[in-house]
Amino acid sequence: MNILFRLVIFTLLLTTKLFVNNAAAQEPIIRAKIEETGTIVPGQQVHLVLNVLAPGFFTSPPQFPLFALPHALVTLPDERSQNVTDTINGVQFSGIQKRYSIIPQVSGNYAIPTIQISFDYLEDGNPKQATVTSPPLSFTVGAAQQAGQPEFAASSLDLTQNFDRAPDKLQTGDALVRTLTVTATDTVAITIPPINVGTSLGLDQYVKPATITDNVPVGRMTASRRVETIVYTASKPGIFSLPAISYRWFDVKSQQPQNATLAATTVTVAPGLAKPSPPVGPIGHKFASRQLVWIVAITVVLIAAALAVVMRYRARLWKLLHDWDERRQNSAGRQKRQTVRIIKTGDYAQINAALEVWSRRNGYPSLKDWAETAKDKSLITQVEILQRQLYGNVRGEEVDRRVLVRGVENRISHKSATKPPALVGLNP
């Protein structure tokens, strides 16, 4: 009788345990990890990987929000979310994996806040809603290993240049277009530093605004790229030199500073071909002829004087023009027009990237914060649709570009933002 009683109690306990385990297995879960191991240096890209798992399948995509992390740049790369599966206690789970890119700017300990993610899913034909919260994680960024260590870090880097014509076959008045390209892996394009091209004595140069691109196919991998274009012009013949370029970066694989270089380039400018003057017909009156001579002489003197002034102060004048153009290129008005143009003509990935840059420029840590501060429900809705189109598995929703344009044109300045930006400023 005693043995039978113990057997009944054991059976009840085992059944209860299996029931509890099975019930726990039916609940959606989230897994989080830091992908990088070993030494992490300032400027190195760190990946936060989140796996959201649910029994059955998703009926709405999980919404992965951006979060603020002091002294770090946090982005969601344009890469597609990955579909994953897992079996937990005999139950089949479907999941979606997303990777955050975190680039710390200084050494120290970084504590990643918990992230809440909501979604809808279908289990055994029953629609359900769930919200999962990621566990807190942290990572440590070590101090620079040596004095003067570059702040930009990558796994690999390639520096190249090309010209639109042969540099040694120019004539006065010709323009030489030089394109410099930095291609780096395990980073984001916005953090790639500008190239110091120096100045060339005897040549005028104009630096166009740089272009940056992520997810550039390089073999079987993807990379980030920065392209800078410089236009050189020569007002006189001669032999000139474009200075050598040295571009310092930190190799996270070897944990050593590296230096990408380009040799100096010789530019040869020959005199331009003189254009023949049209024949002048005879003038009947001596007065008209004498008057024409004086007009030509005065014009030549004035032109010569103007050229002398320009040649003497050309460096200063060119710098003033360059500074003015740079201010114009970086003005808030131009940034607004460029953002509006991308919203009207670009694809969803380009629109999202442009709005992220616009939000940070105006003092908001994320696009979501910018939209919510505007207190415009239609703007918040369109931003959510845009994010679902990029990061979710649902297609077919169209973004109302007019609402996004109105949100940019009626932007709230960072001066009226309710909180200061959590990210430090960057100079791409």
Short mmCIF file of C-alpha atoms in Angstrom, two decimals:
data_model
loop_
_atom_site.label_atom_id
_atom_site.label_comp_id
_atom_site.label_asym_id
_atom_site.label_seq_id
_atom_site.Cartn_x
_atom_site.Cartn_y
_atom_site.Cartn_z
CA MET A 1 0.00 0.00 0.00
CA ASN A 2 2.88 2.35 0.87
CA ILE A 3 4.63 1.57 -2.44
CA LEU A 4 1.42 2.20 -4.40
CA PHE A 5 0.93 5.57 -2.67
CA ARG A 6 4.48 6.64 -3.51
CA LEU A 7 4.02 5.60 -7.15
CA VAL A 8 0.86 7.73 -7.44
CA ILE A 9 2.61 10.77 -5.90
CA PHE A 10 5.60 10.36 -8.27
CA THR A 11 3.31 10.12 -11.31
CA LEU A 12 1.43 13.27 -10.29
CA LEU A 13 4.67 15.23 -9.76
CA LEU A 14 6.11 14.09 -13.10
CA THR A 15 2.90 15.00 -14.95
CA THR A 16 2.84 18.45 -13.30
CA LYS A 17 6.47 19.11 -14.24
CA LEU A 18 5.90 18.12 -17.86
CA PHE A 19 2.80 20.31 -17.99
CA VAL A 20 4.67 23.32 -16.58
CA ASN A 21 7.61 22.82 -18.94
CA ASN A 22 5.29 22.53 -21.93
CA ALA A 23 3.37 25.67 -20.91
CA ALA A 24 6.60 27.60 -20.52
CA ALA A 25 7.77 26.38 -23.90
CA GLN A 26 4.65 27.81 -25.54
CA GLU A 27 5.48 31.40 -24.55
CA PRO A 28 7.42 33.65 -26.98
CA ILE A 29 11.01 34.31 -25.96
CA ILE A 30 13.89 36.60 -26.91
CA ARG A 31 17.58 35.80 -26.98
CA ALA A 32 20.30 38.44 -27.01
CA LYS A 33 24.06 38.32 -27.34
CA ILE A 34 27.08 40.46 -28.18
CA GLU A 35 28.65 38.95 -31.28
CA GLU A 36 32.19 40.27 -30.80
CA THR A 37 34.57 38.60 -28.36
CA GLY A 38 38.05 39.55 -27.24
CA THR A 39 39.50 43.04 -27.17
CA ILE A 40 37.27 45.88 -28.39
CA VAL A 41 38.79 49.28 -29.20
CA PRO A 42 37.17 52.71 -29.70
CA GLY A 43 35.72 53.02 -33.20
CA GLN A 44 35.28 49.26 -33.63
CA GLN A 45 31.87 47.99 -34.73
CA VAL A 46 30.06 45.83 -32.18
CA HIS A 47 26.99 43.78 -33.09
CA LEU A 48 24.03 43.19 -30.78
CA VAL A 49 22.11 40.15 -32.09
CA LEU A 50 18.46 39.67 -31.09
CA ASN A 51 16.45 36.51 -31.84
CA VAL A 52 12.69 36.81 -31.29
CA LEU A 53 11.02 33.36 -31.19
CA ALA A 54 7.34 32.45 -31.04
CA PRO A 55 5.37 29.18 -31.38
CA GLY A 56 3.51 29.01 -34.67
CA PHE A 57 4.29 31.88 -37.03
CA PHE A 58 4.26 35.69 -37.05
CA THR A 59 1.26 37.60 -38.39
CA SER A 60 2.96 40.99 -37.90
CA PRO A 61 6.70 41.68 -37.91
CA PRO A 62 8.46 42.40 -34.62
CA GLN A 63 9.24 46.09 -34.27
CA PHE A 64 12.93 46.55 -33.47
CA PRO A 65 13.41 50.06 -32.02
CA LEU A 66 16.60 52.08 -31.95
CA PHE A 67 17.96 52.89 -28.53
CA ALA A 68 20.29 55.55 -27.19
CA LEU A 69 23.71 54.63 -25.85
CA PRO A 70 25.94 57.46 -24.55
CA HIS A 71 29.22 57.93 -26.44
CA ALA A 72 28.23 55.44 -29.15
CA LEU A 73 26.54 55.44 -32.56
CA VAL A 74 23.69 52.90 -32.73
CA THR A 75 22.15 52.00 -36.09
CA LEU A 76 20.04 49.27 -37.66
CA PRO A 77 21.82 48.23 -40.88
CA ASP A 78 19.75 48.02 -44.06
CA GLU A 79 20.37 44.27 -44.28
CA ARG A 80 17.24 42.09 -44.25
CA SER A 81 16.06 40.36 -41.08
CA GLN A 82 17.00 36.67 -40.93
CA ASN A 83 14.36 33.97 -40.46
CA VAL A 84 15.32 31.34 -37.88
CA THR A 85 13.68 28.25 -36.37
CA ASP A 86 14.20 26.31 -33.16
CA THR A 87 12.66 23.40 -31.28
CA ILE A 88 12.13 24.02 -27.57
CA ASN A 89 10.84 21.13 -25.42
CA GLY A 90 9.44 19.49 -28.54
CA VAL A 91 7.63 22.64 -29.73
CA GLN A 92 8.53 24.18 -33.10
CA PHE A 93 9.32 27.92 -32.84
CA SER A 94 9.71 30.37 -35.71
CA GLY A 95 11.86 33.42 -35.22
CA ILE A 96 13.33 36.59 -36.67
CA GLN A 97 16.91 37.67 -36.11
CA LYS A 98 18.08 41.29 -36.22
CA ARG A 99 21.53 42.78 -35.74
CA TYR A 100 22.21 46.23 -34.31
CA SER A 101 25.45 48.03 -35.15
CA ILE A 102 27.09 49.80 -32.20
CA ILE A 103 30.23 51.89 -32.66
CA PRO A 104 31.67 53.10 -29.32
CA GLN A 105 33.62 56.35 -29.48
CA VAL A 106 35.57 56.19 -26.21
CA SER A 107 36.91 53.51 -23.88
CA GLY A 108 34.84 52.33 -20.92
CA ASN A 109 31.94 50.07 -19.99
CA TYR A 110 28.78 50.19 -22.14
CA ALA A 111 25.50 48.93 -20.64
CA ILE A 112 22.88 48.11 -23.27
CA PRO A 113 19.37 48.88 -21.99
CA THR A 114 16.57 46.34 -22.12
CA ILE A 115 14.59 46.44 -25.37
CA GLN A 116 10.85 45.76 -25.59
CA ILE A 117 9.60 44.23 -28.84
CA SER A 118 5.91 43.71 -29.65
CA PHE A 119 4.39 41.51 -32.35
CA ASP A 120 1.38 39.34 -33.31
CA TYR A 121 1.56 35.62 -33.96
CA LEU A 122 -0.71 32.66 -34.68
CA GLU A 123 -0.57 29.51 -32.53
CA ASP A 124 -2.77 26.52 -33.37
CA GLY A 125 -5.02 28.85 -35.37
CA ASN A 126 -5.46 31.29 -32.50
CA PRO A 127 -4.23 34.89 -33.00
CA LYS A 128 -2.18 36.21 -30.10
CA GLN A 129 -0.22 39.31 -29.14
CA ALA A 130 3.04 39.34 -27.24
CA THR A 131 5.74 41.67 -25.95
CA VAL A 132 9.18 40.33 -25.07
CA THR A 133 11.96 42.16 -23.24
CA SER A 134 15.63 41.56 -23.94
CA PRO A 135 17.97 40.88 -21.01
CA PRO A 136 20.48 43.60 -20.07
CA LEU A 137 23.89 43.15 -21.68
CA SER A 138 27.16 45.03 -21.49
CA PHE A 139 30.58 45.13 -23.11
CA THR A 140 33.84 46.86 -22.32
CA VAL A 141 35.93 48.98 -24.68
CA GLY A 142 39.61 49.06 -23.85
CA ALA A 143 41.80 52.12 -23.95
CA ALA A 144 44.03 52.87 -26.95
CA GLN A 145 47.01 50.54 -26.91
CA GLN A 146 49.44 53.25 -27.95
CA ALA A 147 49.62 57.02 -28.22
CA GLY A 148 48.16 58.47 -31.40
CA GLN A 149 46.18 55.32 -32.20
CA PRO A 150 43.65 55.99 -35.02
CA GLU A 151 40.05 56.41 -33.87
CA PHE A 152 38.62 54.68 -36.96
CA ALA A 153 38.64 50.88 -36.81
CA ALA A 154 37.74 48.24 -39.40
CA SER A 155 38.54 44.64 -40.35
CA SER A 156 39.95 45.66 -43.73
CA LEU A 157 40.41 48.88 -45.71
CA ASP A 158 41.23 49.73 -49.30
CA LEU A 159 42.15 53.21 -50.59
CA THR A 160 42.05 53.82 -54.37
CA GLN A 161 42.01 56.75 -56.77
CA ASN A 162 41.29 57.41 -60.45
CA PHE A 163 41.32 60.40 -62.81
CA ASP A 164 38.90 61.31 -65.58
CA ARG A 165 41.85 61.96 -67.91
CA ALA A 166 45.62 61.54 -68.02
CA PRO A 167 47.18 64.00 -65.50
CA ASP A 168 50.22 64.56 -67.74
CA LYS A 169 48.26 65.66 -70.83
CA LEU A 170 46.41 68.80 -69.75
CA GLN A 171 46.21 72.28 -71.25
CA THR A 172 45.59 75.56 -69.46
CA GLY A 173 41.91 75.89 -68.62
CA ASP A 174 41.33 72.13 -68.47
CA ALA A 175 39.74 70.53 -65.39
CA LEU A 176 41.13 67.34 -63.88
CA VAL A 177 38.64 65.29 -61.82
CA ARG A 178 40.16 63.05 -59.15
CA THR A 179 38.04 60.42 -57.37
CA LEU A 180 39.24 58.91 -54.09
CA THR A 181 37.48 55.85 -52.65
CA VAL A 182 37.76 54.33 -49.17
CA THR A 183 36.21 50.85 -48.85
CA ALA A 184 36.13 49.29 -45.37
CA THR A 185 34.53 46.21 -43.79
CA ASP A 186 32.93 45.77 -40.36
CA THR A 187 31.97 49.43 -40.01
CA VAL A 188 29.32 51.90 -41.18
CA ALA A 189 29.94 54.52 -43.84
CA ILE A 190 28.97 57.50 -41.72
CA THR A 191 31.98 56.88 -39.44
CA ILE A 192 34.62 56.70 -42.21
CA PRO A 193 36.81 59.80 -41.73
CA PRO A 194 37.42 62.31 -44.55
CA ILE A 195 40.62 62.11 -46.60
CA ASN A 196 43.25 64.81 -46.18
CA VAL A 197 44.23 65.56 -49.78
CA GLY A 198 46.39 68.59 -48.98
CA THR A 199 46.88 71.40 -51.49
CA SER A 200 48.87 71.61 -54.71
CA LEU A 201 50.88 74.77 -55.36
CA GLY A 202 49.87 76.30 -58.70
CA LEU A 203 46.59 74.41 -59.03
CA ASP A 204 43.16 75.51 -57.89
CA GLN A 205 41.09 72.76 -56.33
CA TYR A 206 37.45 72.30 -55.41
CA VAL A 207 36.33 69.45 -53.12
CA LYS A 208 32.81 68.19 -53.79
CA PRO A 209 30.64 66.87 -50.91
CA ALA A 210 31.51 63.27 -50.11
CA THR A 211 29.09 60.39 -50.76
CA ILE A 212 28.75 57.47 -48.33
CA THR A 213 27.20 54.05 -48.96
CA ASP A 214 26.66 50.93 -46.86
CA ASN A 215 26.13 47.31 -47.96
CA VAL A 216 28.39 47.64 -51.02
CA PRO A 217 28.98 44.17 -52.57
CA VAL A 218 32.68 43.23 -52.40
CA GLY A 219 33.12 39.64 -53.53
CA ARG A 220 31.00 37.49 -51.21
CA MET A 221 30.96 40.16 -48.51
CA THR A 222 29.53 43.64 -48.11
CA ALA A 223 31.44 46.77 -47.15
CA SER A 224 30.94 50.45 -46.45
CA ARG A 225 32.32 53.11 -48.77
CA ARG A 226 33.20 56.81 -48.79
CA VAL A 227 33.86 58.56 -52.12
CA GLU A 228 35.46 62.01 -52.38
CA THR A 229 35.80 63.99 -55.61
CA ILE A 230 38.29 66.82 -56.16
CA VAL A 231 38.39 69.04 -59.25
CA TYR A 232 41.74 70.67 -60.15
CA THR A 233 42.17 73.52 -62.64
CA ALA A 234 45.32 75.25 -63.92
CA SER A 235 45.44 78.83 -65.14
CA LYS A 236 49.01 78.61 -66.40
CA PRO A 237 51.25 75.95 -67.96
CA GLY A 238 53.77 74.05 -65.87
CA ILE A 239 54.52 70.86 -63.98
CA PHE A 240 52.67 70.48 -60.67
CA SER A 241 52.42 67.81 -57.99
CA LEU A 242 49.44 66.39 -56.11
CA PRO A 243 50.72 65.50 -52.61
CA ALA A 244 50.95 61.90 -51.45
CA ILE A 245 48.07 60.72 -49.26
CA SER A 246 48.41 58.90 -45.94
CA TYR A 247 45.22 57.45 -44.39
CA ARG A 248 45.58 55.96 -40.90
CA TRP A 249 43.20 53.34 -39.49
CA PHE A 250 43.15 50.59 -36.87
CA ASP A 251 43.01 46.93 -37.93
CA VAL A 252 40.77 45.05 -35.45
CA LYS A 253 42.04 41.69 -36.73
CA SER A 254 45.73 42.33 -36.09
CA GLN A 255 45.05 44.88 -33.32
CA GLN A 256 47.61 47.16 -34.96
CA PRO A 257 47.46 50.65 -36.54
CA GLN A 258 47.69 50.60 -40.34
CA ASN A 259 48.46 53.23 -42.95
CA ALA A 260 46.89 53.22 -46.43
CA THR A 261 48.89 55.38 -48.85
CA LEU A 262 48.76 56.83 -52.34
CA ALA A 263 51.90 58.13 -54.03
CA ALA A 264 52.24 61.72 -55.22
CA THR A 265 50.93 62.39 -58.74
CA THR A 266 52.61 64.65 -61.32
CA VAL A 267 50.32 66.95 -63.30
CA THR A 268 51.65 68.42 -66.55
CA VAL A 269 49.86 71.41 -68.07
CA ALA A 270 50.74 72.64 -71.58
CA PRO A 271 49.85 76.09 -73.00
CA GLY A 272 46.37 76.22 -74.50
CA LEU A 273 45.89 76.66 -78.24
CA ALA A 274 45.30 80.34 -79.16
CA LYS A 275 42.07 80.99 -81.06
CA PRO A 276 42.48 82.97 -84.33
CA SER A 277 41.02 86.47 -84.24
CA PRO A 278 38.38 87.33 -86.85
CA PRO A 279 39.54 89.73 -89.59
CA VAL A 280 38.74 93.40 -89.03
CA GLY A 281 37.37 95.28 -91.99
CA PRO A 282 38.60 98.79 -92.99
CA ILE A 283 37.03 101.78 -91.19
CA GLY A 284 36.25 104.79 -93.30
CA HIS A 285 36.81 107.51 -90.73
CA LYS A 286 40.08 108.15 -88.81
CA PHE A 287 38.14 109.26 -85.71
CA ALA A 288 36.26 105.98 -85.48
CA SER A 289 39.53 104.05 -85.94
CA ARG A 290 41.30 106.08 -83.22
CA GLN A 291 38.32 105.64 -80.86
CA LEU A 292 38.34 101.88 -81.40
CA VAL A 293 42.07 101.74 -80.60
CA TRP A 294 41.53 103.59 -77.31
CA ILE A 295 38.60 101.34 -76.35
CA VAL A 296 40.66 98.22 -77.04
CA ALA A 297 43.68 99.60 -75.16
CA ILE A 298 41.64 100.56 -72.08
CA THR A 299 39.88 97.20 -72.12
CA VAL A 300 43.20 95.34 -72.28
CA VAL A 301 44.62 97.40 -69.40
CA LEU A 302 41.54 96.79 -67.24
CA ILE A 303 41.59 93.07 -67.97
CA ALA A 304 45.31 92.89 -67.22
CA ALA A 305 44.83 94.76 -63.94
CA ALA A 306 41.95 92.50 -62.94
CA LEU A 307 43.99 89.39 -63.78
CA ALA A 308 46.93 90.73 -61.79
CA VAL A 309 44.73 91.25 -58.73
CA VAL A 310 43.16 87.80 -59.12
CA MET A 311 46.54 86.09 -59.58
CA ARG A 312 48.04 87.86 -56.58
CA TYR A 313 45.17 87.07 -54.24
CA ARG A 314 43.88 83.92 -55.93
CA ALA A 315 44.61 81.67 -52.95
CA ARG A 316 42.68 83.94 -50.60
CA LEU A 317 39.84 84.41 -53.08
CA TRP A 318 39.65 80.70 -53.73
CA LYS A 319 39.55 79.99 -49.99
CA LEU A 320 36.74 82.51 -49.53
CA LEU A 321 34.78 80.93 -52.38
CA HIS A 322 35.46 77.45 -51.04
CA ASP A 323 34.38 78.39 -47.50
CA TRP A 324 31.22 80.03 -48.82
CA ASP A 325 30.37 77.01 -50.93
CA GLU A 326 31.04 74.65 -48.03
CA ARG A 327 28.72 76.66 -45.77
CA ARG A 328 26.10 76.59 -48.49
CA GLN A 329 26.48 72.84 -48.96
CA ASN A 330 26.13 72.18 -45.22
CA SER A 331 23.36 74.71 -44.55
CA ALA A 332 20.16 73.57 -42.89
CA GLY A 333 18.14 74.75 -45.88
CA ARG A 334 20.12 72.63 -48.32
CA GLN A 335 19.97 69.61 -46.01
CA LYS A 336 16.19 70.04 -45.82
CA ARG A 337 15.86 70.27 -49.63
CA GLN A 338 18.06 67.22 -50.10
CA THR A 339 16.02 65.22 -47.56
CA VAL A 340 12.75 66.23 -49.24
CA ARG A 341 14.15 65.25 -52.66
CA ILE A 342 15.16 61.80 -51.39
CA ILE A 343 11.71 61.28 -49.82
CA LYS A 344 10.04 62.11 -53.14
CA THR A 345 12.31 60.07 -55.43
CA GLY A 346 14.28 57.54 -53.36
CA ASP A 347 13.50 53.98 -52.32
CA TYR A 348 12.49 53.12 -48.77
CA ALA A 349 16.05 52.33 -47.63
CA GLN A 350 17.30 55.70 -48.93
CA ILE A 351 14.34 57.51 -47.32
CA ASN A 352 15.00 55.84 -43.95
CA ALA A 353 18.72 56.69 -44.08
CA ALA A 354 18.02 60.33 -45.03
CA LEU A 355 15.48 60.72 -42.22
CA GLU A 356 17.88 59.16 -39.69
CA VAL A 357 20.54 61.74 -40.64
CA TRP A 358 17.93 64.54 -40.55
CA SER A 359 16.77 63.45 -37.08
CA ARG A 360 20.30 63.41 -35.64
CA ARG A 361 21.06 66.80 -37.24
CA ASN A 362 18.09 68.29 -35.39
CA GLY A 363 19.05 66.83 -32.01
CA TYR A 364 17.07 63.59 -31.84
CA PRO A 365 18.74 60.24 -31.07
CA SER A 366 16.48 58.34 -33.48
CA LEU A 367 13.92 58.74 -36.24
CA LYS A 368 11.21 57.51 -33.87
CA ASP A 369 12.01 60.26 -31.32
CA TRP A 370 11.86 62.89 -34.06
CA ALA A 371 8.44 61.71 -35.24
CA GLU A 372 6.98 61.44 -31.73
CA THR A 373 8.21 64.92 -30.74
CA ALA A 374 6.29 66.39 -33.68
CA LYS A 375 3.05 65.13 -32.04
CA ASP A 376 1.67 64.31 -35.48
CA LYS A 377 -0.13 60.94 -35.48
CA SER A 378 -0.05 60.67 -39.25
CA LEU A 379 3.73 61.26 -39.26
CA ILE A 380 4.26 58.62 -36.55
CA THR A 381 2.11 56.16 -38.54
CA GLN A 382 4.06 56.69 -41.77
CA VAL A 383 7.40 56.25 -39.96
CA GLU A 384 6.12 52.96 -38.51
CA ILE A 385 4.99 51.80 -41.98
CA LEU A 386 8.40 52.73 -43.40
CA GLN A 387 10.19 50.69 -40.70
CA ARG A 388 7.87 47.71 -41.24
CA GLN A 389 8.59 47.76 -44.96
CA LEU A 390 12.34 47.69 -44.28
CA TYR A 391 12.65 45.39 -41.29
CA GLY A 392 9.46 43.32 -41.24
CA ASN A 393 8.16 40.46 -43.35
CA VAL A 394 4.94 42.24 -44.35
CA ARG A 395 4.84 43.86 -47.77
CA GLY A 396 2.21 45.87 -49.60
CA GLU A 397 1.82 48.87 -47.30
CA GLU A 398 2.62 52.09 -49.12
CA VAL A 399 4.35 54.96 -47.35
CA ASP A 400 2.61 58.33 -47.80
CA ARG A 401 5.62 60.38 -48.86
CA ARG A 402 3.63 63.63 -48.61
CA VAL A 403 3.27 63.17 -44.85
CA LEU A 404 7.03 62.62 -44.47
CA VAL A 405 7.76 65.70 -46.60
CA ARG A 406 5.40 67.77 -44.46
CA GLY A 407 7.12 66.47 -41.32
CA VAL A 408 10.53 67.60 -42.61
CA GLU A 409 9.32 70.99 -43.83
CA ASN A 410 7.58 71.64 -40.49
CA ARG A 411 10.51 70.22 -38.49
CA ILE A 412 11.03 70.96 -34.81
CA SER A 413 14.45 72.48 -34.15
CA HIS A 414 16.80 70.83 -31.68
CA LYS A 415 16.48 74.02 -29.65
CA SER A 416 12.93 73.03 -28.73
CA ALA A 417 13.61 69.33 -28.20
CA THR A 418 12.63 68.00 -24.79
CA LYS A 419 15.96 66.31 -24.18
CA PRO A 420 19.51 66.62 -25.48
CA PRO A 421 20.83 64.14 -28.03
CA ALA A 422 22.29 61.00 -26.54
CA LEU A 423 24.85 60.53 -29.28
CA VAL A 424 28.05 62.48 -29.63
CA GLY A 425 28.46 64.44 -32.85
CA LEU A 426 30.28 62.81 -35.71
CA ASN A 427 32.11 64.30 -38.67
CA PRO A 428 31.75 61.79 -41.47
#
